[in-house]
Coordinates of C-alpha atoms in Angstrom, one line a residue:
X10 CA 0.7 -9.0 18.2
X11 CA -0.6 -5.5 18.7
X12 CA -4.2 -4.4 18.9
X13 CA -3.9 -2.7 15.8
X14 CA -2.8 -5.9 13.9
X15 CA -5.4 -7.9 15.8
X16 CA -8.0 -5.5 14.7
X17 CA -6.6 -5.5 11.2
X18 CA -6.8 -9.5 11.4
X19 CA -10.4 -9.5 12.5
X20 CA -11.5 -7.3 9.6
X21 CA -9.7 -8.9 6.8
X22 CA -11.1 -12.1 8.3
X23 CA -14.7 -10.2 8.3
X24 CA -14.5 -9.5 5.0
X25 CA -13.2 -12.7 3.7
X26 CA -16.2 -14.2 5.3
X27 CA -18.9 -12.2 4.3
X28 CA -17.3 -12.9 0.6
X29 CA -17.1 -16.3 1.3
X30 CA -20.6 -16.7 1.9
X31 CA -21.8 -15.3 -0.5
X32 CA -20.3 -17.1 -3.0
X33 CA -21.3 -20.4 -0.8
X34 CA -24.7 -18.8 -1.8
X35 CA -23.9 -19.4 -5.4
X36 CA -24.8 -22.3 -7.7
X37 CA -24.5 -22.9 -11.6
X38 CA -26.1 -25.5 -13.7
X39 CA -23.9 -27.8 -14.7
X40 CA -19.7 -27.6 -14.2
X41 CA -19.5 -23.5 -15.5
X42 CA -18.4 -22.3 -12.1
X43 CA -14.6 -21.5 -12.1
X44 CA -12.5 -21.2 -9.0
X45 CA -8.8 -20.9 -9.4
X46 CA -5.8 -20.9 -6.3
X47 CA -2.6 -19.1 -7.2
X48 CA 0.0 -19.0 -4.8
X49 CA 2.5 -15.7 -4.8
X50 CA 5.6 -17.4 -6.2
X51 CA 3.1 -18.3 -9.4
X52 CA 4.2 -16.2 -12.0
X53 CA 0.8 -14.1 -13.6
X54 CA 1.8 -15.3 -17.1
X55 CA 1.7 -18.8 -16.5
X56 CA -1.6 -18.6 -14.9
X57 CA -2.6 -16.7 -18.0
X58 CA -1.1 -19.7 -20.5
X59 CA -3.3 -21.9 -18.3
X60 CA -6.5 -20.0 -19.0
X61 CA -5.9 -19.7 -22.3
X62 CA -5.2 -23.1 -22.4
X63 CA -8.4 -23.9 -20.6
X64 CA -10.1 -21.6 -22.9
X65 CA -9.5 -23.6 -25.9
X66 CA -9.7 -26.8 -24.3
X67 CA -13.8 -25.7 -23.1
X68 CA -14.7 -25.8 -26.4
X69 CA -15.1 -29.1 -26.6
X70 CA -18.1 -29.2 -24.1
X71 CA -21.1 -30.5 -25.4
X72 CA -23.3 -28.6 -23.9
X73 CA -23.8 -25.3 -25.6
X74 CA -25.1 -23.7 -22.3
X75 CA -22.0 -25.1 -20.4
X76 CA -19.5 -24.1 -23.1
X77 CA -20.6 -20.4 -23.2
X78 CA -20.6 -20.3 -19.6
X79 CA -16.6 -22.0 -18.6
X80 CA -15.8 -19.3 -21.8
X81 CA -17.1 -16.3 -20.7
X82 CA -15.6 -16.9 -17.2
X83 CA -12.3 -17.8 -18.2
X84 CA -12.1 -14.6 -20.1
X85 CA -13.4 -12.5 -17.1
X86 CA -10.8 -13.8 -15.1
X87 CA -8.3 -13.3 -18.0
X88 CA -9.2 -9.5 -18.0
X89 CA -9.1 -9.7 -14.5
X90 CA -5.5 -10.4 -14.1
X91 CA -4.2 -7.8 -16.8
X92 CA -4.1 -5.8 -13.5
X93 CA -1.2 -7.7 -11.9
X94 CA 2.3 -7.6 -12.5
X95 CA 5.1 -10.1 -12.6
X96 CA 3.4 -11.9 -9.6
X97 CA 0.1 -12.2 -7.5
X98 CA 0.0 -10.4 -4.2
X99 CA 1.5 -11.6 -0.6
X100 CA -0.1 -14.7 0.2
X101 CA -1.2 -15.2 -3.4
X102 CA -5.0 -14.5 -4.6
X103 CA -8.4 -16.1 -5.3
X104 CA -9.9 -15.5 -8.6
X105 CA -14.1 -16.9 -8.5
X106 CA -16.1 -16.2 -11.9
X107 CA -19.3 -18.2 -13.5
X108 CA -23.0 -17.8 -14.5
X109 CA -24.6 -18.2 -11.1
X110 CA -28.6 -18.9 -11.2
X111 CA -30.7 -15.7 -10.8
X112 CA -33.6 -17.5 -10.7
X113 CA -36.7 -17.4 -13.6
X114 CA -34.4 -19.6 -15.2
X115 CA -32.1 -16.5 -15.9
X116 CA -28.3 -16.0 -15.1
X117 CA -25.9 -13.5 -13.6
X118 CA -22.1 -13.1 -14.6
X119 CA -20.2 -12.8 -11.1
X120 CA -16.4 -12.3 -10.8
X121 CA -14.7 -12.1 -7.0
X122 CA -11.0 -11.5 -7.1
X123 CA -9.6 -12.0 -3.1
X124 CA -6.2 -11.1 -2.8
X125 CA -3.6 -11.6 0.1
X126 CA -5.5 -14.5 1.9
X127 CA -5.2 -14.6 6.1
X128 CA -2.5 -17.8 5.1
X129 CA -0.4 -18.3 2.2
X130 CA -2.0 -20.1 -0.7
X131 CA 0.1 -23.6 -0.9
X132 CA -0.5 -24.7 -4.7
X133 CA -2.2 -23.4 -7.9
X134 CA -5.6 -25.1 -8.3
X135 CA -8.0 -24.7 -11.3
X136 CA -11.4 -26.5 -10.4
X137 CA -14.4 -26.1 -12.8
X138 CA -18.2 -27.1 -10.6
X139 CA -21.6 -26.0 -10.2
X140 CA -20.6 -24.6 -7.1
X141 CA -17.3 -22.3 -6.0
X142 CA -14.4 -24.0 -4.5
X143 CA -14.4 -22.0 -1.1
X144 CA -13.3 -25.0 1.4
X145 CA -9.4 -23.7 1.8
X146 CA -10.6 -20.6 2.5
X147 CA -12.8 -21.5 5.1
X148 CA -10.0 -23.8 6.3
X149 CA -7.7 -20.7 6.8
X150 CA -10.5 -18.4 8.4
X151 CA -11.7 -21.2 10.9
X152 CA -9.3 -20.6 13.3
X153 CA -6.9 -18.0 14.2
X154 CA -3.8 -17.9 16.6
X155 CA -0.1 -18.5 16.5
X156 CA 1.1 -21.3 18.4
X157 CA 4.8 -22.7 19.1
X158 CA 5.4 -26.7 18.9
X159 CA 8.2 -28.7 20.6
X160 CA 7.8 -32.6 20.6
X161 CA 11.0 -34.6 22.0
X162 CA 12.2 -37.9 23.6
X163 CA 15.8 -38.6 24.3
X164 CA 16.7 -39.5 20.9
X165 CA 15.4 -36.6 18.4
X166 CA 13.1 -33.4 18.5
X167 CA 11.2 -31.6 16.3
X168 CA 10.4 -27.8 16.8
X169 CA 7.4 -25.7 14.4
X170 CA 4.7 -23.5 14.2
X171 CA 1.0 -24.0 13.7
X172 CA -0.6 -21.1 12.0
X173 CA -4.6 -21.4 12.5
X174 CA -5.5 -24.9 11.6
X175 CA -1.9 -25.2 9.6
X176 CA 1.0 -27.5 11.3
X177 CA 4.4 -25.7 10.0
X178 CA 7.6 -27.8 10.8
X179 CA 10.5 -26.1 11.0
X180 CA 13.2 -27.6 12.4
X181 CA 15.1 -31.0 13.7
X182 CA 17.5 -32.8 15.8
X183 CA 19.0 -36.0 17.1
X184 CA 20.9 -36.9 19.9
X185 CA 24.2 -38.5 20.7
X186 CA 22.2 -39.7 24.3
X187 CA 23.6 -42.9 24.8
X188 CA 21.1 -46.3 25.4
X189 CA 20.8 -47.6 28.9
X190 CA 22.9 -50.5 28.5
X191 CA 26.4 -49.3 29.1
X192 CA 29.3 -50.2 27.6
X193 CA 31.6 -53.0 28.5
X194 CA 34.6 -51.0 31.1
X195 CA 32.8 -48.2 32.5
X196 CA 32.2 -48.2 35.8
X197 CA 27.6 -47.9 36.8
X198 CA 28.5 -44.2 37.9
X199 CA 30.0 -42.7 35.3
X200 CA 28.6 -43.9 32.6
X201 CA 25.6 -43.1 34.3
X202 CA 26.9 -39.0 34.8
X203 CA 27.8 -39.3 30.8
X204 CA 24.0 -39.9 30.0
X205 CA 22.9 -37.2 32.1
X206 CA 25.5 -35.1 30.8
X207 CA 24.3 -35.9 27.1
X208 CA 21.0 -35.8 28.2
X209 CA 21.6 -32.2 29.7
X210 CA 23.2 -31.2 26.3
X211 CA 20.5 -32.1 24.6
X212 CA 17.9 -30.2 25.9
X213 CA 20.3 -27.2 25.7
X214 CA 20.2 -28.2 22.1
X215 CA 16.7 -28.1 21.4
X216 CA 16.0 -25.4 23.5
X217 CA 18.4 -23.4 21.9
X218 CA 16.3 -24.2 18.4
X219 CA 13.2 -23.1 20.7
X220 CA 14.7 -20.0 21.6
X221 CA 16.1 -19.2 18.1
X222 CA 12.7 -20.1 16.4
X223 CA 9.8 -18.4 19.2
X224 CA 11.4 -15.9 21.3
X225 CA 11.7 -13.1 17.5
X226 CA 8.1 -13.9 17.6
X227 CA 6.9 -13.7 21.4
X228 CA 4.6 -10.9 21.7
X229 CA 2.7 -12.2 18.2
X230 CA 2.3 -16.3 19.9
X231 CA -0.8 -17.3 22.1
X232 CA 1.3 -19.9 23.2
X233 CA 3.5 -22.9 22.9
X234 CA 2.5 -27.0 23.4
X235 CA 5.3 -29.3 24.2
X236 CA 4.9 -32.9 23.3
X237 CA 6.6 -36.4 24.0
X238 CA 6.9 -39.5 26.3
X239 CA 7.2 -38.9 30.3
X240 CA 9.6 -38.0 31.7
X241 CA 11.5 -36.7 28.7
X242 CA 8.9 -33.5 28.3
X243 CA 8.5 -33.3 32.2
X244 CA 12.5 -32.9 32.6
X245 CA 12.5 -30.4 29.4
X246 CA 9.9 -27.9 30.6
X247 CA 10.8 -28.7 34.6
X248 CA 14.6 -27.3 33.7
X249 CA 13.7 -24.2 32.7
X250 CA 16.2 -25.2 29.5
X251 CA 13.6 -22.9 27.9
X252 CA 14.1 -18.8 27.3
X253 CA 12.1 -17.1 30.5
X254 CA 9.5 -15.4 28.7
X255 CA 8.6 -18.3 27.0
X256 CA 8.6 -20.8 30.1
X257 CA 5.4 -18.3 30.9
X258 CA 4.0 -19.3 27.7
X259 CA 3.7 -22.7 27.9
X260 CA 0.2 -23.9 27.6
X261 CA 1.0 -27.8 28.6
X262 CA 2.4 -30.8 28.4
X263 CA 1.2 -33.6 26.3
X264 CA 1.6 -37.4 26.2
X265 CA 2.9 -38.1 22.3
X266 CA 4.1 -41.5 21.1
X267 CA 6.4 -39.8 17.8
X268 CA 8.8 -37.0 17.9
X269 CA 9.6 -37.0 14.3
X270 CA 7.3 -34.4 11.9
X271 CA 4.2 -36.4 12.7
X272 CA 4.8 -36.0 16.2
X273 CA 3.7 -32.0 15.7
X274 CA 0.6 -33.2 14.3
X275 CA -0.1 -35.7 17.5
X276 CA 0.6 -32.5 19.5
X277 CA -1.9 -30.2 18.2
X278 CA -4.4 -33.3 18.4
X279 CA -3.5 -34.1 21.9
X280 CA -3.8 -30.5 22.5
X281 CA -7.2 -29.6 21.0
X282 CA -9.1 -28.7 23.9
X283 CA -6.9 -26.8 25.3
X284 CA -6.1 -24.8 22.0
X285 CA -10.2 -24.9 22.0
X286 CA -9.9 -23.3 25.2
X287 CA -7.2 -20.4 24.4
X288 CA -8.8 -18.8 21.3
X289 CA -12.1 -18.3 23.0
X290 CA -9.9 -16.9 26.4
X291 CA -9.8 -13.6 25.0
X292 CA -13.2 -13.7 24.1
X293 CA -14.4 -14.6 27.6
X294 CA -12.7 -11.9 29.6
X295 CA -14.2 -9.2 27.2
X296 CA -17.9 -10.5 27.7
X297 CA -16.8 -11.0 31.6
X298 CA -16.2 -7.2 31.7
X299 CA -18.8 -6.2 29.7
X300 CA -21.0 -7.9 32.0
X301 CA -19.7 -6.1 35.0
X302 CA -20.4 -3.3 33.8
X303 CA -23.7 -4.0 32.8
X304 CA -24.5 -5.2 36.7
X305 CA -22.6 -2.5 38.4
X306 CA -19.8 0.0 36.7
X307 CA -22.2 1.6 34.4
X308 CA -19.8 1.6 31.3
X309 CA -21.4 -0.9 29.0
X310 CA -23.9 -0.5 26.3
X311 CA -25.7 -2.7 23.7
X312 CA -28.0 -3.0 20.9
X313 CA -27.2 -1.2 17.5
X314 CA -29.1 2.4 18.1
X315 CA -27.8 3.2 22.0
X316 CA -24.1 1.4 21.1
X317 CA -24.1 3.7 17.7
X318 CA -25.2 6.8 19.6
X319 CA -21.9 6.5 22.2
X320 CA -19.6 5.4 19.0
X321 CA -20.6 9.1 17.6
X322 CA -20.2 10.1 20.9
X323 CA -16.7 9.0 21.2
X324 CA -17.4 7.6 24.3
X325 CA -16.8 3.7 23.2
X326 CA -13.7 2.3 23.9
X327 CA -13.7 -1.6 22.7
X328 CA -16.7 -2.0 20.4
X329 CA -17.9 -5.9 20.8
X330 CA -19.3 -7.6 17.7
X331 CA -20.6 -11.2 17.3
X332 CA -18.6 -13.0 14.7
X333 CA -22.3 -14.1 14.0
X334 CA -23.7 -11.4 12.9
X335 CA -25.5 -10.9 9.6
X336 CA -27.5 -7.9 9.4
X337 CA -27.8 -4.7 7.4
X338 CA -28.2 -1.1 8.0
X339 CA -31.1 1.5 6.4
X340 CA -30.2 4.8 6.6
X341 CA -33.4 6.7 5.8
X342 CA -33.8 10.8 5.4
X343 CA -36.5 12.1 7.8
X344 CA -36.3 15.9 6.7
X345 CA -34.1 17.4 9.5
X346 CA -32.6 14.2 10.6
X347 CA -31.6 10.7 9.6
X348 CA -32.8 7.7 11.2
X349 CA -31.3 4.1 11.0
X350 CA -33.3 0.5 11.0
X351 CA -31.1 -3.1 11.2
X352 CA -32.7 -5.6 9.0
X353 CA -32.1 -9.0 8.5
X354 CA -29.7 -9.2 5.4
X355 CA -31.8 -11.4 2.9
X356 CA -34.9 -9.5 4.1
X357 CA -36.3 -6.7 1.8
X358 CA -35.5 -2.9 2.4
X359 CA -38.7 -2.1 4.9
X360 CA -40.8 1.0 4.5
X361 CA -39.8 3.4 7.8
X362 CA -41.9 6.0 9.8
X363 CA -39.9 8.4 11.5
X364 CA -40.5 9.9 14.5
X365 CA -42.1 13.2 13.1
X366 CA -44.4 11.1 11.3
X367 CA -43.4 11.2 7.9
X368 CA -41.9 8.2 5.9
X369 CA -38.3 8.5 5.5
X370 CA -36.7 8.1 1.9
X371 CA -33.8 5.6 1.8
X372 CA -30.9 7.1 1.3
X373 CA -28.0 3.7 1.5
X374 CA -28.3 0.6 2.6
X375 CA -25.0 -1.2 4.0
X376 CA -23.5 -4.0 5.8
X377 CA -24.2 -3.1 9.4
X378 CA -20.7 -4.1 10.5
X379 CA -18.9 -2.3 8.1
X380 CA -21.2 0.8 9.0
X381 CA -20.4 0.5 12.9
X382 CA -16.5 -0.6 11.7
X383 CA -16.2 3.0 10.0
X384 CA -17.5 4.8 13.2
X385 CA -15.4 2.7 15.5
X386 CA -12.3 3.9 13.3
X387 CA -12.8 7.5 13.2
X388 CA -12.9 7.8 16.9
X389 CA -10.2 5.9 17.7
X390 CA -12.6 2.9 19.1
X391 CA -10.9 -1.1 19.6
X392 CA -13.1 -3.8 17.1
X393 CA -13.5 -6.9 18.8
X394 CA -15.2 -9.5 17.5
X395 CA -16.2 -12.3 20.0
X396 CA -17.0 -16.0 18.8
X397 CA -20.6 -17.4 19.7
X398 CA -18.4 -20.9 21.0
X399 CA -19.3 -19.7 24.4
X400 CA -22.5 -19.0 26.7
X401 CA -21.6 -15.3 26.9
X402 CA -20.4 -15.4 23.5
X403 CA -23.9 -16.5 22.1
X404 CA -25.7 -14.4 24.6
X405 CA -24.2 -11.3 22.7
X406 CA -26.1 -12.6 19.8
X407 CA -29.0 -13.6 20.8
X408 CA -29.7 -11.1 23.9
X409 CA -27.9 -8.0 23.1
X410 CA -28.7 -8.1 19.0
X411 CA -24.8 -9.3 18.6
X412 CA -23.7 -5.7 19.0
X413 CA -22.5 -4.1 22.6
X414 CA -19.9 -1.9 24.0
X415 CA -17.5 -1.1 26.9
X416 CA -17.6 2.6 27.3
X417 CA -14.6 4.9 28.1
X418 CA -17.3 6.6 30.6
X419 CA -20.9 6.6 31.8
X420 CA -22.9 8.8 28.6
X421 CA -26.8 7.2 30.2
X422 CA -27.7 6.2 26.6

């Protein structure tokens, strides 16, 4: 995967989050809360027939309150996909639209539309609840990677993918190994030499299914698990049956009692810690160098107003961002200049004093990620965003504000 697609990842994730939790913020009285799942072979005008269906079906809600509510929702989400042809978007789309509580015993009419979701939506869901349905989401933005599976044993084998928290199988085969017992007339040896043989041909076979299935998709993988009873997945990696590029890719070998389709699933269980240990890798080794840089090379910088100053300067050249983050920029006008506060971002827009004295006038208030994002964009800066599962991870957050930088040269701000 190239930086460009990893960057492009870690925003859309961003901003599927920060959607996400704001609708987790959400909460309606009673079931008037709809969430509905469309994946992109779902044709838009049967997902209409079902609102419309829905539609007439609320009407027989008792409560007046709850009634209005599930009505007016369905119709916003009615209007809402007007604006799509034949079918939804790649990856399908998320429509979200109810009378959330505004407090005062008041009401507010939201409608989220997320399209093109980091994995593809599996099956059309309609789910009416005082709350949004945001689980699968979150299921899909927990974790992120690409990771190739092989379990085997002497009889079968079962390559696939897993795609964040998804297992994908893919492909299957069984062999013609013979059992140990021989057969009556063959002499110890040879029958002996025909297993091997077999056995040899075999993992050619699966390798070869491997091969076909990973090696298109090398520089996107962060790695491949093989699974099955020793020796068989000893001998298999040991042989080097696999392509060479993808030998170096092998993260480990893991003991796993089924090689049919479950067997995947036993591997990426078997294999949690050390998949645990491969997202956060990339983390570490950016904090590592930020840190040495800090003690000794000079080229780091942190906190929002000294790592903003070197993003205008151009002089960032990876911008780190804890994944933890939630806070907001004030931009306020101080006459001749403009000067920026971070504030917490369900605290109030504070009153600012500039530094000639006067109080500034707010001009925008804005998501401060999103604000650094657009600087980091324009001058050609790397977005990394680095996971708080990790001392130096956390210490981002909670020592350097959850915003730093490697510099592309020493600026002294």
């Amino acid at each position: 995967m190239s930086d460009d697609d990893g960057e492009q990842s870690d925003k859309q994730r961003y901003e599927f989050q920060k959607v996400i939790e704001e609708l987790d913020d959400y909460s309606g009285s009673g079931t008037q809360l709809v969430s509905i799942y469309i994946p992109e072979d779902r044709q838009v005008s049967d997902v209409v027939a079902h609102v419309t269906q829905e539609h007439s079906e609320a009407s027989n809600i008792k409560s007046k309150q709850t009634r209005t509510a599930v009505q007016d929702a369905l119709k916003s989400i009615k209007d809402r996909l007007k604006y799509y042809d034949t079918f939804p978007p790649e990856n399908g789309m998320v429509l979200f639209s109810g009378a959330v509580d505004a407090g005062g015993g008041q009401t507010d009419m939201v409608t989220e539309v997320l399209e093109s979701p980091p994995d593809p939506i599996e099956s059309f869901r309609y789910h009416c609840d005082s709350h949004f349905l945001t689980e699968p989401l979150q299921e899909m933005l927990g974790d992120k990677g690409l990771y190739g599976l092989v379990v085997l044993d002497r009889r079968e084998a079962n390559v696939g993918w897993l795609k964040g928290k998804r297992v994908e199988p893919v492909k299957s085969a069984s062999s013609l190994v013979p059992g140990k017992q021989r057969k009556g007339g063959q002499s110890a040896q040879r029958f002996a030499r025909l297993r091997l043989e077999a056995i040899d041909n075999f993992y050619q076979e699966v390798a070869g299914m491997a091969n076909d299935l990973f090696v298109p998709k090398r520089h996107e993988m962060d790695g491949i698990l093989i699974g099955g009873p020793s020796p068989t997945k000893d001998e298999f990696v040991d042989g080097d049956y696999l392509h060479h590029e993808l030998q170096d890719m092998v993260l480990g070998k893991f003991d796993v009692s089924y090689t049919d389709e479950s067997g995947l699933y036993d591997l990426v269980d078997a294999a949690e810690d050390v998949l645990a240990e491969t997202e956060v890798m990339k983390d570490k080794s950016e904090m590592e160098e930020f840190f040495e840089q800090l003690h000794d090379g000079g080229k780091a910088t942190y906190g929002f107003d000294a790592t903003r100053q070197n993003l205008m300067m151009g002089s960032v050249d990876r911008l780190l961002i804890s994944e933890d983050l939630r806070k907001d920029v004030v931009t306020y006008d101080c006459g001749s200049r403009e000067e920026f506060e971070l504030v917490d971002r369900r605290a109030d827009t504070p009153a600012h004093t500039c530094e000639n004295g006067g109080e500034g006038e707010v001009v925008e208030r804005e998501d401060a990620i999103d604000h650094l994002i657009e600087l980091a964009e324009q001058r050609g800066s790397e977005v990394k965003f680095i996971s708080t599962d990790f001392e130096k991870g956390d210490q981002l957050l909670s020592a350097f504000g959850g915003i730093a930088g490697i510099l592309r040269y020493s600026t002294g701000v």
